[in-house]
PDB file of C-alpha atoms in Angstrom:
ATOM      1  CA  PRO U   1     -33.833  37.258  82.668  1.00 65.00           C
ATOM      2  CA  GLU U   2     -36.482  37.736  85.348  1.00 81.00           C
ATOM      3  CA  ILE U   3     -39.027  38.893  82.780  1.00 81.00           C
ATOM      4  CA  TYR U   4     -39.418  35.229  81.519  1.00 81.00           C
ATOM      5  CA  ARG U   5     -40.147  33.895  84.973  1.00 81.00           C
ATOM      6  CA  LEU U   6     -42.630  36.747  85.657  1.00 80.00           C
ATOM      7  CA  SER U   7     -44.320  36.192  82.293  1.00 83.00           C
ATOM      8  CA  ASP U   8     -44.632  32.470  82.727  1.00 79.00           C
ATOM      9  CA  GLY U   9     -46.289  32.938  86.151  1.00 79.00           C
ATOM     10  CA  ARG U  10     -48.400  36.057  85.416  1.00 79.00           C
ATOM     11  CA  GLU U  11     -51.722  34.223  86.042  1.00 79.00           C
ATOM     12  CA  HIS U  12     -50.666  33.496  89.627  1.00 79.00           C
ATOM     13  CA  PHE U  13     -50.080  37.156  90.667  1.00 76.00           C
ATOM     14  CA  LYS U  14     -52.723  38.429  93.081  1.00 73.00           C
ATOM     15  CA  GLY U  15     -53.315  41.689  94.951  1.00 71.00           C
ATOM     16  CA  ASP U  16     -50.562  44.243  94.531  1.00 65.00           C
ATOM     17  CA  PHE U  17     -48.480  41.845  92.478  1.00 60.00           C
ATOM     18  CA  SER U  18     -51.212  41.909  89.858  1.00 66.00           C
ATOM     19  CA  LYS U  19     -50.022  45.356  88.963  1.00 75.00           C
ATOM     20  CA  ILE U  20     -46.669  44.137  87.578  1.00 83.00           C
ATOM     21  CA  ILE U  21     -46.222  45.638  84.130  1.00 86.00           C
ATOM     22  CA  LEU U  22     -45.500  42.985  81.517  1.00 90.00           C
ATOM     23  CA  ASN U  23     -45.396  43.104  77.702  1.00 93.00           C
ATOM     24  CA  ASN U  24     -47.322  40.977  75.301  1.00 93.00           C
ATOM     25  CA  LYS U  25     -46.819  37.375  76.394  1.00 93.00           C
ATOM     26  CA  ALA U  26     -46.508  36.013  72.832  1.00 95.00           C
ATOM     27  CA  LEU U  27     -43.709  38.535  72.128  1.00 96.00           C
ATOM     28  CA  ILE U  28     -41.911  37.664  75.354  1.00 95.00           C
ATOM     29  CA  ASP U  29     -42.046  33.998  74.379  1.00 94.00           C
ATOM     30  CA  ILE U  30     -40.614  34.635  70.970  1.00 95.00           C
ATOM     31  CA  SER U  31     -37.895  36.953  72.176  1.00 93.00           C
ATOM     32  CA  ARG U  32     -36.379  34.369  74.537  1.00 91.00           C
ATOM     33  CA  ASP U  33     -35.114  32.235  71.675  1.00 93.00           C
ATOM     34  CA  LYS U  34     -33.262  33.809  68.709  1.00 94.00           C
ATOM     35  CA  TRP U  35     -33.998  30.813  66.465  1.00 95.00           C
ATOM     36  CA  ARG U  36     -37.672  31.074  67.197  1.00 95.00           C
ATOM     37  CA  LEU U  37     -37.548  34.822  66.408  1.00 96.00           C
ATOM     38  CA  TYR U  38     -35.789  34.024  63.104  1.00 96.00           C
ATOM     39  CA  GLU U  39     -38.444  31.453  62.088  1.00 97.00           C
ATOM     40  CA  TYR U  40     -41.271  33.882  63.065  1.00 97.00           C
ATOM     41  CA  LEU U  41     -39.811  36.596  60.918  1.00 97.00           C
ATOM     42  CA  ARG U  42     -39.467  34.236  57.946  1.00 96.00           C
ATOM     43  CA  GLN U  43     -43.060  32.969  58.381  1.00 96.00           C
ATOM     44  CA  HIS U  44     -44.281  36.584  58.104  1.00 97.00           C
ATOM     45  CA  SER U  45     -42.040  37.410  55.082  1.00 96.00           C
ATOM     46  CA  VAL U  46     -39.768  39.772  57.002  1.00 96.00           C
ATOM     47  CA  ARG U  47     -36.277  39.851  55.569  1.00 94.00           C
ATOM     48  CA  SER U  48     -33.926  38.502  58.211  1.00 95.00           C
ATOM     49  CA  ILE U  49     -30.295  37.523  58.775  1.00 96.00           C
ATOM     50  CA  ARG U  50     -29.473  34.006  57.497  1.00 95.00           C
ATOM     51  CA  THR U  51     -29.331  31.638  60.465  1.00 96.00           C
ATOM     52  CA  PHE U  52     -28.705  27.909  61.114  1.00 95.00           C
ATOM     53  CA  VAL U  53     -29.083  25.702  64.200  1.00 94.00           C
ATOM     54  CA  THR U  54     -28.163  22.414  62.460  1.00 92.00           C
ATOM     55  CA  GLY U  55     -25.806  21.402  59.644  1.00 92.00           C
ATOM     56  CA  GLU U  56     -22.224  20.478  59.130  1.00 93.00           C
ATOM     57  CA  TYR U  57     -19.320  22.899  58.909  1.00 94.00           C
ATOM     58  CA  ASP U  58     -18.742  22.672  55.176  1.00 95.00           C
ATOM     59  CA  LEU U  59     -22.321  23.366  54.338  1.00 94.00           C
ATOM     60  CA  ILE U  60     -22.675  26.327  56.761  1.00 95.00           C
ATOM     61  CA  ALA U  61     -19.283  27.820  55.729  1.00 95.00           C
ATOM     62  CA  ARG U  62     -20.376  27.700  52.098  1.00 95.00           C
ATOM     63  CA  GLU U  63     -23.790  29.280  52.857  1.00 94.00           C
ATOM     64  CA  LEU U  64     -22.678  32.021  55.215  1.00 95.00           C
ATOM     65  CA  ASN U  65     -19.052  32.491  54.207  1.00 93.00           C
ATOM     66  CA  LEU U  66     -16.214  32.809  56.689  1.00 94.00           C
ATOM     67  CA  PRO U  67     -16.151  34.219  59.234  1.00 96.00           C
ATOM     68  CA  PHE U  68     -19.626  33.881  60.644  1.00 96.00           C
ATOM     69  CA  LEU U  69     -21.089  34.394  64.162  1.00 94.00           C
ATOM     70  CA  LEU U  70     -21.981  31.904  66.773  1.00 93.00           C
ATOM     71  CA  LYS U  71     -24.833  33.232  68.939  1.00 90.00           C
ATOM     72  CA  PRO U  72     -26.373  31.151  71.726  1.00 91.00           C
ATOM     73  CA  ARG U  73     -30.104  30.811  71.009  1.00 92.00           C
ATOM     74  CA  ARG U  74     -31.010  31.859  74.555  1.00 87.00           C
ATOM     75  CA  SER U  75     -28.791  34.693  75.776  1.00 78.00           C
ATOM     76  CA  SER U  76     -29.010  38.468  76.318  1.00 68.00           C
ATOM     77  CA  ALA U  77     -26.785  41.613  76.023  1.00 60.00           C
ATOM     78  CA  SER U  78     -24.556  39.949  73.277  1.00 65.00           C
ATOM     79  CA  LYS U  79     -23.317  37.392  75.778  1.00 73.00           C
ATOM     80  CA  GLY U  80     -21.573  34.388  74.361  1.00 79.00           C
ATOM     81  CA  ILE U  81     -21.172  35.723  70.787  1.00 88.00           C
ATOM     82  CA  VAL U  82     -18.061  34.270  69.123  1.00 91.00           C
ATOM     83  CA  THR U  83     -16.624  34.826  65.622  1.00 93.00           C
ATOM     84  CA  VAL U  84     -16.172  31.389  63.975  1.00 95.00           C
ATOM     85  CA  GLU U  85     -13.176  31.359  61.523  1.00 94.00           C
ATOM     86  CA  CYS U  86     -12.388  27.710  61.164  1.00 94.00           C
ATOM     87  CA  ARG U  87     -13.603  24.087  61.542  1.00 95.00           C
ATOM     88  CA  GLU U  88     -11.990  23.751  64.934  1.00 95.00           C
ATOM     89  CA  ASP U  89     -13.963  26.708  66.360  1.00 93.00           C
ATOM     90  CA  PHE U  90     -17.212  25.365  64.880  1.00 94.00           C
ATOM     91  CA  ASP U  91     -16.824  21.837  66.187  1.00 94.00           C
ATOM     92  CA  TYR U  92     -15.766  23.052  69.700  1.00 94.00           C
ATOM     93  CA  TRP U  93     -18.778  25.453  70.171  1.00 93.00           C
ATOM     94  CA  LYS U  94     -21.310  23.127  68.544  1.00 92.00           C
ATOM     95  CA  LYS U  95     -20.405  20.406  71.074  1.00 93.00           C
ATOM     96  CA  LYS U  96     -20.178  22.812  73.964  1.00 92.00           C
ATOM     97  CA  LEU U  97     -23.548  24.549  73.423  1.00 91.00           C
ATOM     98  CA  GLY U  98     -25.640  21.543  72.394  1.00 91.00           C
ATOM     99  CA  ASP U  99     -29.271  22.676  71.800  1.00 92.00           C
ATOM    100  CA  ASN U 100     -28.274  26.270  72.480  1.00 93.00           C
ATOM    101  CA  PHE U 101     -26.097  26.289  69.365  1.00 93.00           C
ATOM    102  CA  MET U 102     -26.874  28.812  66.612  1.00 95.00           C
ATOM    103  CA  VAL U 103     -24.792  30.441  63.888  1.00 95.00           C
ATOM    104  CA  GLN U 104     -25.550  33.530  61.863  1.00 95.00           C
ATOM    105  CA  GLU U 105     -24.242  35.417  58.877  1.00 96.00           C
ATOM    106  CA  ILE U 106     -22.191  38.557  59.568  1.00 95.00           C
ATOM    107  CA  ILE U 107     -23.944  41.518  57.963  1.00 94.00           C
ATOM    108  CA  GLY U 108     -23.151  45.222  57.783  1.00 91.00           C
ATOM    109  CA  ASP U 109     -20.603  46.716  60.133  1.00 90.00           C
ATOM    110  CA  ASP U 110     -20.187  48.260  63.597  1.00 87.00           C
ATOM    111  CA  GLU U 111     -20.751  51.775  62.150  1.00 89.00           C
ATOM    112  CA  HIS U 112     -24.374  51.001  61.149  1.00 93.00           C
ATOM    113  CA  GLU U 113     -25.975  49.478  64.234  1.00 94.00           C
ATOM    114  CA  TYR U 114     -29.124  50.999  65.728  1.00 96.00           C
ATOM    115  CA  THR U 115     -31.323  50.692  68.772  1.00 95.00           C
ATOM    116  CA  VAL U 116     -34.958  51.944  68.723  1.00 97.00           C
ATOM    117  CA  GLY U 117     -37.284  52.353  71.674  1.00 97.00           C
ATOM    118  CA  VAL U 118     -41.056  52.341  71.279  1.00 97.00           C
ATOM    119  CA  PHE U 119     -43.939  52.503  73.718  1.00 97.00           C
ATOM    120  CA  GLY U 120     -46.318  49.853  72.314  1.00 97.00           C
ATOM    121  CA  LEU U 121     -50.104  50.177  72.676  1.00 97.00           C
ATOM    122  CA  GLY U 122     -50.971  46.527  72.175  1.00 96.00           C
ATOM    123  CA  ASP U 123     -52.855  46.963  68.925  1.00 97.00           C
ATOM    124  CA  GLY U 124     -49.887  47.054  66.541  1.00 97.00           C
ATOM    125  CA  THR U 125     -49.207  50.790  67.011  1.00 97.00           C
ATOM    126  CA  PHE U 126     -47.031  52.817  69.344  1.00 97.00           C
ATOM    127  CA  SER U 127     -47.416  56.205  70.950  1.00 96.00           C
ATOM    128  CA  GLN U 128     -43.891  57.362  70.136  1.00 95.00           C
ATOM    129  CA  SER U 129     -40.420  56.184  69.310  1.00 97.00           C
ATOM    130  CA  ILE U 130     -36.794  57.211  69.587  1.00 97.00           C
ATOM    131  CA  ALA U 131     -33.861  55.893  67.569  1.00 97.00           C
ATOM    132  CA  PHE U 132     -30.114  55.908  68.189  1.00 96.00           C
ATOM    133  CA  SER U 133     -27.120  54.816  66.187  1.00 95.00           C
ATOM    134  CA  ARG U 134     -24.864  53.141  68.707  1.00 92.00           C
ATOM    135  CA  LYS U 135     -21.515  51.687  69.553  1.00 89.00           C
ATOM    136  CA  LEU U 136     -21.331  48.666  71.937  1.00 78.00           C
ATOM    137  CA  SER U 137     -19.042  47.934  74.808  1.00 73.00           C
ATOM    138  CA  ARG U 138     -17.369  44.487  75.041  1.00 69.00           C
ATOM    139  CA  GLU U 139     -20.152  43.590  77.479  1.00 62.00           C
ATOM    140  CA  GLY U 140     -22.766  44.196  74.808  1.00 64.00           C
ATOM    141  CA  SER U 141     -24.426  47.361  76.148  1.00 73.00           C
ATOM    142  CA  THR U 142     -24.547  50.742  74.408  1.00 81.00           C
ATOM    143  CA  VAL U 143     -21.536  52.825  75.238  1.00 86.00           C
ATOM    144  CA  LYS U 144     -21.953  55.591  72.625  1.00 92.00           C
ATOM    145  CA  ALA U 145     -25.191  56.840  71.090  1.00 94.00           C
ATOM    146  CA  ARG U 146     -26.460  59.472  68.628  1.00 96.00           C
ATOM    147  CA  THR U 147     -30.089  60.343  67.977  1.00 97.00           C
ATOM    148  CA  VAL U 148     -31.025  59.638  64.373  1.00 97.00           C
ATOM    149  CA  ASP U 149     -34.064  60.243  62.121  1.00 96.00           C
ATOM    150  CA  ILE U 150     -34.056  57.680  59.278  1.00 97.00           C
ATOM    151  CA  ALA U 151     -37.241  57.149  57.277  1.00 97.00           C
ATOM    152  CA  ALA U 152     -36.449  53.603  56.177  1.00 97.00           C
ATOM    153  CA  LEU U 153     -35.612  52.581  59.780  1.00 97.00           C
ATOM    154  CA  ASP U 154     -38.833  54.169  61.047  1.00 97.00           C
ATOM    155  CA  GLU U 155     -40.790  52.259  58.429  1.00 97.00           C
ATOM    156  CA  GLU U 156     -39.256  48.934  59.537  1.00 97.00           C
ATOM    157  CA  VAL U 157     -40.022  49.717  63.200  1.00 98.00           C
ATOM    158  CA  ARG U 158     -43.760  50.357  62.267  1.00 98.00           C
ATOM    159  CA  ARG U 159     -43.833  47.116  60.380  1.00 97.00           C
ATOM    160  CA  LEU U 160     -42.404  45.087  63.280  1.00 98.00           C
ATOM    161  CA  THR U 161     -44.684  46.810  65.767  1.00 98.00           C
ATOM    162  CA  ALA U 162     -47.700  45.899  63.685  1.00 98.00           C
ATOM    163  CA  LEU U 163     -46.483  42.289  63.652  1.00 97.00           C
ATOM    164  CA  PHE U 164     -45.502  41.840  67.313  1.00 98.00           C
ATOM    165  CA  LYS U 165     -48.132  44.153  68.931  1.00 98.00           C
ATOM    166  CA  PRO U 166     -45.945  45.111  71.915  1.00 97.00           C
ATOM    167  CA  VAL U 167     -47.445  46.579  75.058  1.00 97.00           C
ATOM    168  CA  GLY U 168     -45.345  49.182  76.883  1.00 96.00           C
ATOM    169  CA  PRO U 169     -41.582  49.739  76.645  1.00 97.00           C
ATOM    170  CA  THR U 170     -40.029  47.738  73.836  1.00 97.00           C
ATOM    171  CA  ASN U 171     -36.558  47.883  72.259  1.00 96.00           C
ATOM    172  CA  PHE U 172     -35.674  46.838  68.708  1.00 97.00           C
ATOM    173  CA  GLN U 173     -32.025  46.427  67.608  1.00 95.00           C
ATOM    174  CA  PHE U 174     -30.894  46.565  63.961  1.00 96.00           C
ATOM    175  CA  ARG U 175     -27.999  46.477  61.613  1.00 96.00           C
ATOM    176  CA  ARG U 176     -28.028  48.041  58.194  1.00 96.00           C
ATOM    177  CA  HIS U 177     -27.230  45.613  55.395  1.00 94.00           C
ATOM    178  CA  GLN U 178     -27.087  47.225  51.963  1.00 90.00           C
ATOM    179  CA  GLU U 179     -30.305  49.290  51.951  1.00 90.00           C
ATOM    180  CA  ASP U 180     -32.174  47.185  54.485  1.00 95.00           C
ATOM    181  CA  TYR U 181     -32.485  47.449  58.317  1.00 97.00           C
ATOM    182  CA  LEU U 182     -32.413  43.897  59.622  1.00 97.00           C
ATOM    183  CA  LEU U 183     -33.546  42.991  63.128  1.00 97.00           C
ATOM    184  CA  LEU U 184     -30.914  41.622  65.471  1.00 94.00           C
ATOM    185  CA  GLU U 185     -33.226  41.137  68.497  1.00 93.00           C
ATOM    186  CA  VAL U 186     -36.208  42.529  70.258  1.00 95.00           C
ATOM    187  CA  ASN U 187     -36.336  43.229  73.992  1.00 94.00           C
ATOM    188  CA  PRO U 188     -39.950  43.436  75.312  1.00 95.00           C
ATOM    189  CA  ARG U 189     -38.933  45.348  78.483  1.00 93.00           C
ATOM    190  CA  PHE U 190     -36.852  48.242  79.767  1.00 91.00           C
ATOM    191  CA  SER U 191     -33.533  47.856  77.985  1.00 90.00           C
ATOM    192  CA  SER U 192     -30.074  48.906  79.188  1.00 87.00           C
ATOM    193  CA  SER U 193     -30.276  52.135  77.153  1.00 90.00           C
ATOM    194  CA  LEU U 194     -33.219  53.345  79.192  1.00 93.00           C
ATOM    195  CA  SER U 195     -31.253  56.100  80.895  1.00 93.00           C
ATOM    196  CA  LEU U 196     -30.079  57.402  77.539  1.00 94.00           C
ATOM    197  CA  ARG U 197     -33.528  57.560  76.107  1.00 95.00           C
ATOM    198  CA  THR U 198     -34.821  59.337  79.240  1.00 96.00           C
ATOM    199  CA  ALA U 199     -31.943  61.903  78.962  1.00 95.00           C
ATOM    200  CA  PHE U 200     -33.213  62.838  75.483  1.00 96.00           C
ATOM    201  CA  GLY U 201     -36.815  63.231  76.697  1.00 96.00           C
ATOM    202  CA  PHE U 202     -38.197  59.753  76.038  1.00 97.00           C
ATOM    203  CA  ASN U 203     -39.150  58.838  79.621  1.00 97.00           C
ATOM    204  CA  GLU U 204     -40.590  55.284  79.578  1.00 96.00           C
ATOM    205  CA  PRO U 205     -41.238  54.930  83.350  1.00 95.00           C
ATOM    206  CA  GLU U 206     -43.362  58.106  83.221  1.00 96.00           C
ATOM    207  CA  MET U 207     -45.193  56.705  80.180  1.00 96.00           C
ATOM    208  CA  CYS U 208     -45.849  53.521  82.114  1.00 95.00           C
ATOM    209  CA  ILE U 209     -47.421  55.482  85.012  1.00 94.00           C
ATOM    210  CA  GLU U 210     -49.621  57.404  82.546  1.00 96.00           C
ATOM    211  CA  TYR U 211     -50.705  54.371  80.496  1.00 95.00           C
ATOM    212  CA  PHE U 212     -50.977  51.550  83.011  1.00 93.00           C
ATOM    213  CA  GLY U 213     -51.618  53.531  86.220  1.00 91.00           C
ATOM    214  CA  GLU U 214     -53.680  56.517  85.047  1.00 93.00           C
ATOM    215  CA  LYS U 215     -55.226  54.640  82.167  1.00 93.00           C
ATOM    216  CA  ARG U 216     -54.519  57.348  79.587  1.00 95.00           C
ATOM    217  CA  MET U 217     -52.395  57.812  76.536  1.00 96.00           C
ATOM    218  CA  PRO U 218     -48.842  58.838  77.359  1.00 95.00           C
ATOM    219  CA  ARG U 219     -48.243  62.527  76.751  1.00 93.00           C
ATOM    220  CA  PRO U 220     -46.120  63.281  73.613  1.00 92.00           C
ATOM    221  CA  ALA U 221     -42.447  63.488  74.629  1.00 91.00           C
ATOM    222  CA  SER U 222     -40.386  66.466  73.675  1.00 94.00           C
ATOM    223  CA  ILE U 223     -37.342  64.611  72.203  1.00 95.00           C
ATOM    224  CA  THR U 224     -34.072  66.425  71.832  1.00 96.00           C
ATOM    225  CA  GLU U 225     -31.243  65.586  69.453  1.00 96.00           C
ATOM    226  CA  GLY U 226     -27.602  64.897  70.419  1.00 96.00           C
ATOM    227  CA  THR U 227     -24.960  62.393  71.337  1.00 95.00           C
ATOM    228  CA  ALA U 228     -24.169  60.440  74.552  1.00 94.00           C
ATOM    229  CA  VAL U 229     -21.201  58.620  75.939  1.00 91.00           C
ATOM    230  CA  ARG U 230     -21.111  56.258  78.879  1.00 88.00           C
ATOM    231  CA  TYR U 231     -17.980  55.763  80.988  1.00 82.00           C
ATOM    232  CA  ILE U 232     -16.752  54.524  84.322  1.00 79.00           C
ATOM    233  CA  GLU U 233     -15.630  57.162  86.745  1.00 80.00           C
ATOM    234  CA  ASP U 234     -13.569  56.764  89.957  1.00 85.00           C
ATOM    235  CA  VAL U 235     -14.706  59.134  92.716  1.00 84.00           C
ATOM    236  CA  VAL U 236     -12.170  59.171  95.546  1.00 91.00           C
ATOM    237  CA  ASN U 237     -12.655  61.124  98.775  1.00 89.00           C
ATOM    238  CA  ARG U 238      -9.517  61.161 100.905  1.00 89.00           C
ATOM    239  CA  ALA U 239      -9.834  61.734 104.648  1.00 82.00           C
TER     240      ALA U 239
END
C-alpha cells in the first residue's frame, strides 16, 4: 500500500507535501509484516494467535491442528489467505511464497469477527472509538456490519492503543477465541470500512481536519447504533 512508501519517505516531504497525515512510523513499520506484528505482541505479553514462518509440515500440523491458515506475511485485505488441509497444500505454498510464507492457527468463527476504529492521540490514548461485528466479502472487505458495545473488546482496544500509540485514524481487527479478543491485524490508516463508520457518526476525515489542521481535540462524535449492508447495484438509463 502507498502508506508504506509515504512513511518511508516522510522526511523528504517539503512545502505543501509536509502536510501529509501519517500515523506513528513505528506502528506503520510493524503493521506491514504480520510475523513482525506477532513477535511484537508476544514480546509485550499480549495473547496472540499461534503463528509459524518456519518448520516442517508434521510439526506445524501437530501444533496448530488441521486445517490451518496460510497468510502471506506482507499482504492486505485478506488477500492470499488459503486454508491448508494436507501436506501437498503446505509444500506447494511454502515453495511458492518463499520468505513471504506464514501459517496461523484457525481460531473462533466467522460469527465473532470485529473491526474497531479509533482516533489515536499519539500518547497511548484515543479520543473516541467505534466497534462493529462484521461479515467479510470474498475480497476481504466488510460487507455486513453491526455496531456493538462489548466491555472486554473495549478493554483490549485500550491496551493495544497504549502499546502502539497510534496517531490519527487506526483500525484494529479481532476474532473472539473462547473469552479473549485476539488481534488479527492493525491498519494505521483509513480502512475500507471508513464509509460505514462515517454513516454512524464517527467521521475520521473531519477529526483529521480538527486535530491536524486546526490543532485541537476532535469534537465528541454522536455515534448511532444499527446495522449496515454493502452491495453492488446496477444503474441503467436507457435512451
